[in-house]
Amino acid sequence: MNNCVETAALGRDRLTVRDSKDTDLPPLRFSATAWTSFVAGLGGSPVS
């Protein structure tokens, strides 16, 4: 299974996430706080 995503910063407090294999789909947008909480919930550490 190949689960790859790409992230892009939108200023200091927002980011987008998209499926790198299906770039025609629109990206999902998250606040920095929401993304950090999501990553922490996975047991990983945020990447800056």
N, CA, C and O atoms as a Tripos MOL2 file, in Angstrom:
@<TRIPOS>MOLECULE
protein
  192   191    48     0     0
PROTEIN
NO_CHARGES

@<TRIPOS>ATOM
      1 N           0.8450   -1.1720    0.0000 N.3       1 MET1
      2 CA          0.0000    0.0000    0.0000 C.3       1 MET1
      3 C           0.8950    1.2410    0.0000 C.2       1 MET1
      4 O           1.8900    1.2880    0.7220 O.2       1 MET1
      5 N           0.5520    2.2200   -0.7870 N.am      2 ASN2
      6 CA          1.3410    3.4390   -0.8990 C.3       2 ASN2
      7 C           0.4580    4.6330   -0.5390 C.2       2 ASN2
      8 O          -0.3060    5.1170   -1.3740 O.2       2 ASN2
      9 N           0.5610    5.1010    0.6910 N.am      3 ASN3
     10 CA         -0.2560    6.2210    1.1690 C.3       3 ASN3
     11 C           0.6200    7.4510    1.3140 C.2       3 ASN3
     12 O           1.2560    7.6450    2.3500 O.2       3 ASN3
     13 N           0.6580    8.2720    0.2950 N.am      4 CYS4
     14 CA          1.5000    9.4660    0.3280 C.3       4 CYS4
     15 C           0.6380   10.7180    0.2800 C.2       4 CYS4
     16 O          -0.3460   10.7860   -0.4570 O.2       4 CYS4
     17 N           1.0210   11.6960    1.0690 N.am      5 VAL5
     18 CA          0.3550   12.9910    1.0420 C.3       5 VAL5
     19 C           1.4050   14.0840    0.9190 C.2       5 VAL5
     20 O           2.5680   13.8950    1.2750 O.2       5 VAL5
     21 N           0.9760   15.2170    0.4140 N.am      6 GLU6
     22 CA          1.8220   16.3970    0.3340 C.3       6 GLU6
     23 C           1.1880   17.4860    1.1790 C.2       6 GLU6
     24 O          -0.0360   17.6070    1.2320 O.2       6 GLU6
     25 N           2.0150   18.2710    1.8350 N.am      7 THR7
     26 CA          1.5110   19.4030    2.6090 C.3       7 THR7
     27 C           2.1430   20.6840    2.0750 C.2       7 THR7
     28 O           3.2530   20.6770    1.5440 O.2       7 THR7
     29 N           1.4110   21.7760    2.2300 N.am      8 ALA8
     30 CA          1.9210   23.0900    1.8260 C.3       8 ALA8
     31 C           1.4320   24.1270    2.8220 C.2       8 ALA8
     32 O           0.2600   24.1440    3.2000 O.2       8 ALA8
     33 N           2.3400   24.9820    3.2380 N.am      9 ALA9
     34 CA          1.9780   26.0560    4.1660 C.3       9 ALA9
     35 C           1.2320   27.1640    3.4250 C.2       9 ALA9
     36 O           1.5660   27.5170    2.2940 O.2       9 ALA9
     37 N           0.2150   27.6980    4.0930 N.am     10 LEU10
     38 CA         -0.5300   28.8590    3.5880 C.3      10 LEU10
     39 C          -0.4000   29.9590    4.6270 C.2      10 LEU10
     40 O          -1.3370   30.2240    5.3800 O.2      10 LEU10
     41 N           0.7270   30.5790    4.6640 N.am     11 GLY11
     42 CA          0.9730   31.5670    5.7070 C.3      11 GLY11
     43 C           1.4620   30.8780    6.9740 C.2      11 GLY11
     44 O           1.9400   29.7440    6.9340 O.2      11 GLY11
     45 N           1.3360   31.5790    8.1010 N.am     12 ARG12
     46 CA          1.8620   31.0380    9.3620 C.3      12 ARG12
     47 C           0.9180   30.0810   10.0570 C.2      12 ARG12
     48 O           1.3700   29.2460   10.8400 O.2      12 ARG12
     49 N          -0.3850   30.1720    9.7970 N.am     13 ASP13
     50 CA         -1.3180   29.4030   10.6240 C.3      13 ASP13
     51 C          -2.2850   28.5240    9.8460 C.2      13 ASP13
     52 O          -3.3120   28.1180   10.3890 O.2      13 ASP13
     53 N          -1.9840   28.2200    8.5870 N.am     14 ARG14
     54 CA         -2.8450   27.3480    7.7990 C.3      14 ARG14
     55 C          -1.9880   26.4750    6.8900 C.2      14 ARG14
     56 O          -0.8700   26.8430    6.5280 O.2      14 ARG14
     57 N          -2.5250   25.3200    6.5300 N.am     15 LEU15
     58 CA         -1.8360   24.4630    5.5770 C.3      15 LEU15
     59 C          -2.8420   23.6360    4.8080 C.2      15 LEU15
     60 O          -3.9950   23.4880    5.2130 O.2      15 LEU15
     61 N          -2.3820   23.0980    3.6890 N.am     16 THR16
     62 CA         -3.2090   22.2120    2.8830 C.3      16 THR16
     63 C          -2.5410   20.8460    2.8240 C.2      16 THR16
     64 O          -1.3250   20.7150    2.9650 O.2      16 THR16
     65 N          -3.3630   19.8480    2.6130 N.am     17 VAL17
     66 CA         -2.8970   18.4600    2.4960 C.3      17 VAL17
     67 C          -3.6010   17.8550    1.2960 C.2      17 VAL17
     68 O          -4.8100   18.0230    1.1370 O.2      17 VAL17
     69 N          -2.8600   17.1540    0.4500 N.am     18 ARG18
     70 CA         -3.4850   16.4930   -0.6940 C.3      18 ARG18
     71 C          -2.8580   15.1370   -0.9370 C.2      18 ARG18
     72 O          -1.7440   14.8550   -0.4950 O.2      18 ARG18
     73 N          -3.5920   14.3120   -1.6440 N.am     19 ASP19
     74 CA         -3.1280   12.9900   -2.0560 C.3      19 ASP19
     75 C          -2.1450   13.1850   -3.2080 C.2      19 ASP19
     76 O          -2.5260   13.6930   -4.2630 O.2      19 ASP19
     77 N          -0.9090   12.7960   -3.0230 N.am     20 SER20
     78 CA          0.1080   13.0280   -4.0570 C.3      20 SER20
     79 C          -0.0980   12.1630   -5.2950 C.2      20 SER20
     80 O           0.4860   12.4450   -6.3420 O.2      20 SER20
     81 N          -0.9090   11.1250   -5.1990 N.am     21 LYS21
     82 CA         -1.1780   10.2700   -6.3440 C.3      21 LYS21
     83 C          -2.3870   10.7230   -7.1430 C.2      21 LYS21
     84 O          -2.5680   10.2950   -8.2830 O.2      21 LYS21
     85 N          -3.2200   11.5850   -6.5630 N.am     22 ASP22
     86 CA         -4.4270   12.0490   -7.2450 C.3      22 ASP22
     87 C          -4.5390   13.5620   -7.0730 C.2      22 ASP22
     88 O          -5.3780   14.0550   -6.3190 O.2      22 ASP22
     89 N          -3.6940   14.2730   -7.7740 N.am     23 THR23
     90 CA         -3.5930   15.7230   -7.5990 C.3      23 THR23
     91 C          -4.7610   16.4940   -8.2000 C.2      23 THR23
     92 O          -4.8410   17.7110   -8.0350 O.2      23 THR23
     93 N          -5.6710   15.8060   -8.8960 N.am     24 ASP24
     94 CA         -6.8620   16.4900   -9.4210 C.3      24 ASP24
     95 C          -7.8890   16.7600   -8.3240 C.2      24 ASP24
     96 O          -8.7430   17.6330   -8.4730 O.2      24 ASP24
     97 N          -7.8070   16.0190   -7.2310 N.am     25 LEU25
     98 CA         -8.7230   16.2610   -6.1150 C.3      25 LEU25
     99 C          -8.3220   17.5420   -5.3910 C.2      25 LEU25
    100 O          -7.1380   17.8750   -5.3390 O.2      25 LEU25
    101 N          -9.2900   18.2630   -4.8320 N.am     26 PRO26
    102 CA         -8.9310   19.4890   -4.1090 C.3      26 PRO26
    103 C          -8.2170   19.1560   -2.8010 C.2      26 PRO26
    104 O          -8.4830   18.1190   -2.1930 O.2      26 PRO26
    105 N          -7.3140   20.0300   -2.3700 N.am     27 PRO27
    106 CA         -6.6220   19.7880   -1.1040 C.3      27 PRO27
    107 C          -7.5440   20.0500    0.0820 C.2      27 PRO27
    108 O          -8.5100   20.8070   -0.0170 O.2      27 PRO27
    109 N          -7.2300   19.4170    1.1920 N.am     28 LEU28
    110 CA         -7.9240   19.6770    2.4480 C.3      28 LEU28
    111 C          -7.1770   20.7950    3.1570 C.2      28 LEU28
    112 O          -5.9460   20.8200    3.1510 O.2      28 LEU28
    113 N          -7.9120   21.7230    3.7690 N.am     29 ARG29
    114 CA         -7.2790   22.8510    4.4630 C.3      29 ARG29
    115 C          -7.4660   22.7030    5.9640 C.2      29 ARG29
    116 O          -8.5480   22.3670    6.4450 O.2      29 ARG29
    117 N          -6.3820   22.9620    6.6940 N.am     30 PHE30
    118 CA         -6.3850   22.8360    8.1480 C.3      30 PHE30
    119 C          -5.7270   24.0490    8.7820 C.2      30 PHE30
    120 O          -4.8450   24.6770    8.1960 O.2      30 PHE30
    121 N          -6.1710   24.3630    9.9840 N.am     31 SER31
    122 CA         -5.4210   25.3410   10.7750 C.3      31 SER31
    123 C          -4.1880   24.6220   11.3100 C.2      31 SER31
    124 O          -4.1620   23.3940   11.3960 O.2      31 SER31
    125 N          -3.1740   25.3940   11.6660 N.am     32 ALA32
    126 CA         -1.9590   24.7920   12.2310 C.3      32 ALA32
    127 C          -2.2820   24.0350   13.5140 C.2      32 ALA32
    128 O          -1.7160   22.9730   13.7730 O.2      32 ALA32
    129 N          -3.1890   24.5800   14.3110 N.am     33 THR33
    130 CA         -3.5720   23.9220   15.5640 C.3      33 THR33
    131 C          -4.2410   22.5790   15.2930 C.2      33 THR33
    132 O          -3.9240   21.5840   15.9450 O.2      33 THR33
    133 N          -5.1620   22.5480   14.3380 N.am     34 ALA34
    134 CA         -5.8560   21.2960   14.0140 C.3      34 ALA34
    135 C          -4.8780   20.2530   13.4800 C.2      34 ALA34
    136 O          -4.9630   19.0830   13.8530 O.2      34 ALA34
    137 N          -3.9510   20.6610   12.6140 N.am     35 TRP35
    138 CA         -2.9880   19.7200   12.0470 C.3      35 TRP35
    139 C          -2.0580   19.1690   13.1270 C.2      35 TRP35
    140 O          -1.7730   17.9720   13.1580 O.2      35 TRP35
    141 N          -1.5900   20.0430   14.0030 N.am     36 THR36
    142 CA         -0.7210   19.6120   15.0970 C.3      36 THR36
    143 C          -1.4310   18.6130   15.9980 C.2      36 THR36
    144 O          -0.8330   17.6230   16.4220 O.2      36 THR36
    145 N          -2.6960   18.8630   16.2920 N.am     37 SER37
    146 CA         -3.4890   17.9390   17.1100 C.3      37 SER37
    147 C          -3.6600   16.5970   16.4040 C.2      37 SER37
    148 O          -3.5580   15.5460   17.0370 O.2      37 SER37
    149 N          -3.9180   16.6270   15.0980 N.am     38 PHE38
    150 CA         -4.0700   15.4030   14.3190 C.3      38 PHE38
    151 C          -2.7900   14.5720   14.3640 C.2      38 PHE38
    152 O          -2.8360   13.3740   14.6420 O.2      38 PHE38
    153 N          -1.6550   15.2030   14.0940 N.am     39 VAL39
    154 CA         -0.3740   14.4930   14.0940 C.3      39 VAL39
    155 C          -0.0660   13.9390   15.4800 C.2      39 VAL39
    156 O           0.3930   12.8040   15.6110 O.2      39 VAL39
    157 N          -0.3180   14.7360   16.5100 N.am     40 ALA40
    158 CA         -0.0700   14.2670   17.8750 C.3      40 ALA40
    159 C          -0.9400   13.0510   18.2020 C.2      40 ALA40
    160 O          -0.4980   12.1340   18.8950 O.2      40 ALA40
    161 N          -2.1710   13.0480   17.7010 N.am     41 GLY41
    162 CA         -3.0690   11.9170   17.9150 C.3      41 GLY41
    163 C          -2.5900   10.6420   17.2530 C.2      41 GLY41
    164 O          -2.9340    9.5430   17.6890 O.2      41 GLY41
    165 N          -1.7900   10.7860   16.1930 N.am     42 LEU42
    166 CA         -1.2180    9.6220   15.5190 C.3      42 LEU42
    167 C           0.0060    9.0800   16.2490 C.2      42 LEU42
    168 O           0.4930    7.9920   15.9430 O.2      42 LEU42
    169 N           0.4940    9.8470   17.2130 N.am     43 GLY43
    170 CA          1.6850    9.4300   17.9430 C.3      43 GLY43
    171 C           2.9680    9.9150   17.3210 C.2      43 GLY43
    172 O           4.0580    9.5320   17.7480 O.2      43 GLY43
    173 N           2.8440   10.7730   16.2930 N.am     44 GLY44
    174 CA          4.0430   11.3120   15.6510 C.3      44 GLY44
    175 C           4.3470   12.7020   16.1690 C.2      44 GLY44
    176 O           3.6140   13.2530   16.9900 O.2      44 GLY44
    177 N           5.4240   13.2490   15.6850 N.am     45 SER45
    178 CA          5.7240   14.6260   16.0520 C.3      45 SER45
    179 C           5.6070   15.5060   14.8150 C.2      45 SER45
    180 O           5.9470   15.0900   13.7070 O.2      45 SER45
    181 N           5.1160   16.7400   15.0200 N.am     46 PRO46
    182 CA          4.9680   17.6320   13.8690 C.3      46 PRO46
    183 C           6.3200   17.9560   13.2340 C.2      46 PRO46
    184 O           7.3400   18.0520   13.9150 O.2      46 PRO46
    185 N           6.2980   18.1160   11.9450 N.am     47 VAL47
    186 CA          7.4960   18.4700   11.2000 C.3      47 VAL47
    187 C           7.4010   19.9380   10.8440 C.2      47 VAL47
    188 O           6.3780   20.3890   10.3290 O.2      47 VAL47
    189 N           8.4540   20.6830   11.1100 N.am     48 SER48
    190 CA          8.4020   22.1120   10.7610 C.3      48 SER48
    191 C           9.1160   22.3990    9.4780 C.2      48 SER48
    192 O           9.1660   23.5500    9.0430 O.2      48 SER48
@<TRIPOS>BOND
     1     1     2 1
     2     2     3 1
     3     3     4 2
     4     3     5 am
     5     5     6 1
     6     6     7 1
     7     7     8 2
     8     7     9 am
     9     9    10 1
    10    10    11 1
    11    11    12 2
    12    11    13 am
    13    13    14 1
    14    14    15 1
    15    15    16 2
    16    15    17 am
    17    17    18 1
    18    18    19 1
    19    19    20 2
    20    19    21 am
    21    21    22 1
    22    22    23 1
    23    23    24 2
    24    23    25 am
    25    25    26 1
    26    26    27 1
    27    27    28 2
    28    27    29 am
    29    29    30 1
    30    30    31 1
    31    31    32 2
    32    31    33 am
    33    33    34 1
    34    34    35 1
    35    35    36 2
    36    35    37 am
    37    37    38 1
    38    38    39 1
    39    39    40 2
    40    39    41 am
    41    41    42 1
    42    42    43 1
    43    43    44 2
    44    43    45 am
    45    45    46 1
    46    46    47 1
    47    47    48 2
    48    47    49 am
    49    49    50 1
    50    50    51 1
    51    51    52 2
    52    51    53 am
    53    53    54 1
    54    54    55 1
    55    55    56 2
    56    55    57 am
    57    57    58 1
    58    58    59 1
    59    59    60 2
    60    59    61 am
    61    61    62 1
    62    62    63 1
    63    63    64 2
    64    63    65 am
    65    65    66 1
    66    66    67 1
    67    67    68 2
    68    67    69 am
    69    69    70 1
    70    70    71 1
    71    71    72 2
    72    71    73 am
    73    73    74 1
    74    74    75 1
    75    75    76 2
    76    75    77 am
    77    77    78 1
    78    78    79 1
    79    79    80 2
    80    79    81 am
    81    81    82 1
    82    82    83 1
    83    83    84 2
    84    83    85 am
    85    85    86 1
    86    86    87 1
    87    87    88 2
    88    87    89 am
    89    89    90 1
    90    90    91 1
    91    91    92 2
    92    91    93 am
    93    93    94 1
    94    94    95 1
    95    95    96 2
    96    95    97 am
    97    97    98 1
    98    98    99 1
    99    99   100 2
   100    99   101 am
   101   101   102 1
   102   102   103 1
   103   103   104 2
   104   103   105 am
   105   105   106 1
   106   106   107 1
   107   107   108 2
   108   107   109 am
   109   109   110 1
   110   110   111 1
   111   111   112 2
   112   111   113 am
   113   113   114 1
   114   114   115 1
   115   115   116 2
   116   115   117 am
   117   117   118 1
   118   118   119 1
   119   119   120 2
   120   119   121 am
   121   121   122 1
   122   122   123 1
   123   123   124 2
   124   123   125 am
   125   125   126 1
   126   126   127 1
   127   127   128 2
   128   127   129 am
   129   129   130 1
   130   130   131 1
   131   131   132 2
   132   131   133 am
   133   133   134 1
   134   134   135 1
   135   135   136 2
   136   135   137 am
   137   137   138 1
   138   138   139 1
   139   139   140 2
   140   139   141 am
   141   141   142 1
   142   142   143 1
   143   143   144 2
   144   143   145 am
   145   145   146 1
   146   146   147 1
   147   147   148 2
   148   147   149 am
   149   149   150 1
   150   150   151 1
   151   151   152 2
   152   151   153 am
   153   153   154 1
   154   154   155 1
   155   155   156 2
   156   155   157 am
   157   157   158 1
   158   158   159 1
   159   159   160 2
   160   159   161 am
   161   161   162 1
   162   162   163 1
   163   163   164 2
   164   163   165 am
   165   165   166 1
   166   166   167 1
   167   167   168 2
   168   167   169 am
   169   169   170 1
   170   170   171 1
   171   171   172 2
   172   171   173 am
   173   173   174 1
   174   174   175 1
   175   175   176 2
   176   175   177 am
   177   177   178 1
   178   178   179 1
   179   179   180 2
   180   179   181 am
   181   181   182 1
   182   182   183 1
   183   183   184 2
   184   183   185 am
   185   185   186 1
   186   186   187 1
   187   187   188 2
   188   187   189 am
   189   189   190 1
   190   190   191 1
   191   191   192 2
@<TRIPOS>SUBSTRUCTURE
     1 MET1         2 RESIDUE 1 A MET
     2 ASN2         6 RESIDUE 1 A ASN
     3 ASN3        10 RESIDUE 1 A ASN
     4 CYS4        14 RESIDUE 1 A CYS
     5 VAL5        18 RESIDUE 1 A VAL
     6 GLU6        22 RESIDUE 1 A GLU
     7 THR7        26 RESIDUE 1 A THR
     8 ALA8        30 RESIDUE 1 A ALA
     9 ALA9        34 RESIDUE 1 A ALA
    10 LEU10       38 RESIDUE 1 A LEU
    11 GLY11       42 RESIDUE 1 A GLY
    12 ARG12       46 RESIDUE 1 A ARG
    13 ASP13       50 RESIDUE 1 A ASP
    14 ARG14       54 RESIDUE 1 A ARG
    15 LEU15       58 RESIDUE 1 A LEU
    16 THR16       62 RESIDUE 1 A THR
    17 VAL17       66 RESIDUE 1 A VAL
    18 ARG18       70 RESIDUE 1 A ARG
    19 ASP19       74 RESIDUE 1 A ASP
    20 SER20       78 RESIDUE 1 A SER
    21 LYS21       82 RESIDUE 1 A LYS
    22 ASP22       86 RESIDUE 1 A ASP
    23 THR23       90 RESIDUE 1 A THR
    24 ASP24       94 RESIDUE 1 A ASP
    25 LEU25       98 RESIDUE 1 A LEU
    26 PRO26      102 RESIDUE 1 A PRO
    27 PRO27      106 RESIDUE 1 A PRO
    28 LEU28      110 RESIDUE 1 A LEU
    29 ARG29      114 RESIDUE 1 A ARG
    30 PHE30      118 RESIDUE 1 A PHE
    31 SER31      122 RESIDUE 1 A SER
    32 ALA32      126 RESIDUE 1 A ALA
    33 THR33      130 RESIDUE 1 A THR
    34 ALA34      134 RESIDUE 1 A ALA
    35 TRP35      138 RESIDUE 1 A TRP
    36 THR36      142 RESIDUE 1 A THR
    37 SER37      146 RESIDUE 1 A SER
    38 PHE38      150 RESIDUE 1 A PHE
    39 VAL39      154 RESIDUE 1 A VAL
    40 ALA40      158 RESIDUE 1 A ALA
    41 GLY41      162 RESIDUE 1 A GLY
    42 LEU42      166 RESIDUE 1 A LEU
    43 GLY43      170 RESIDUE 1 A GLY
    44 GLY44      174 RESIDUE 1 A GLY
    45 SER45      178 RESIDUE 1 A SER
    46 PRO46      182 RESIDUE 1 A PRO
    47 VAL47      186 RESIDUE 1 A VAL
    48 SER48      190 RESIDUE 1 A SER
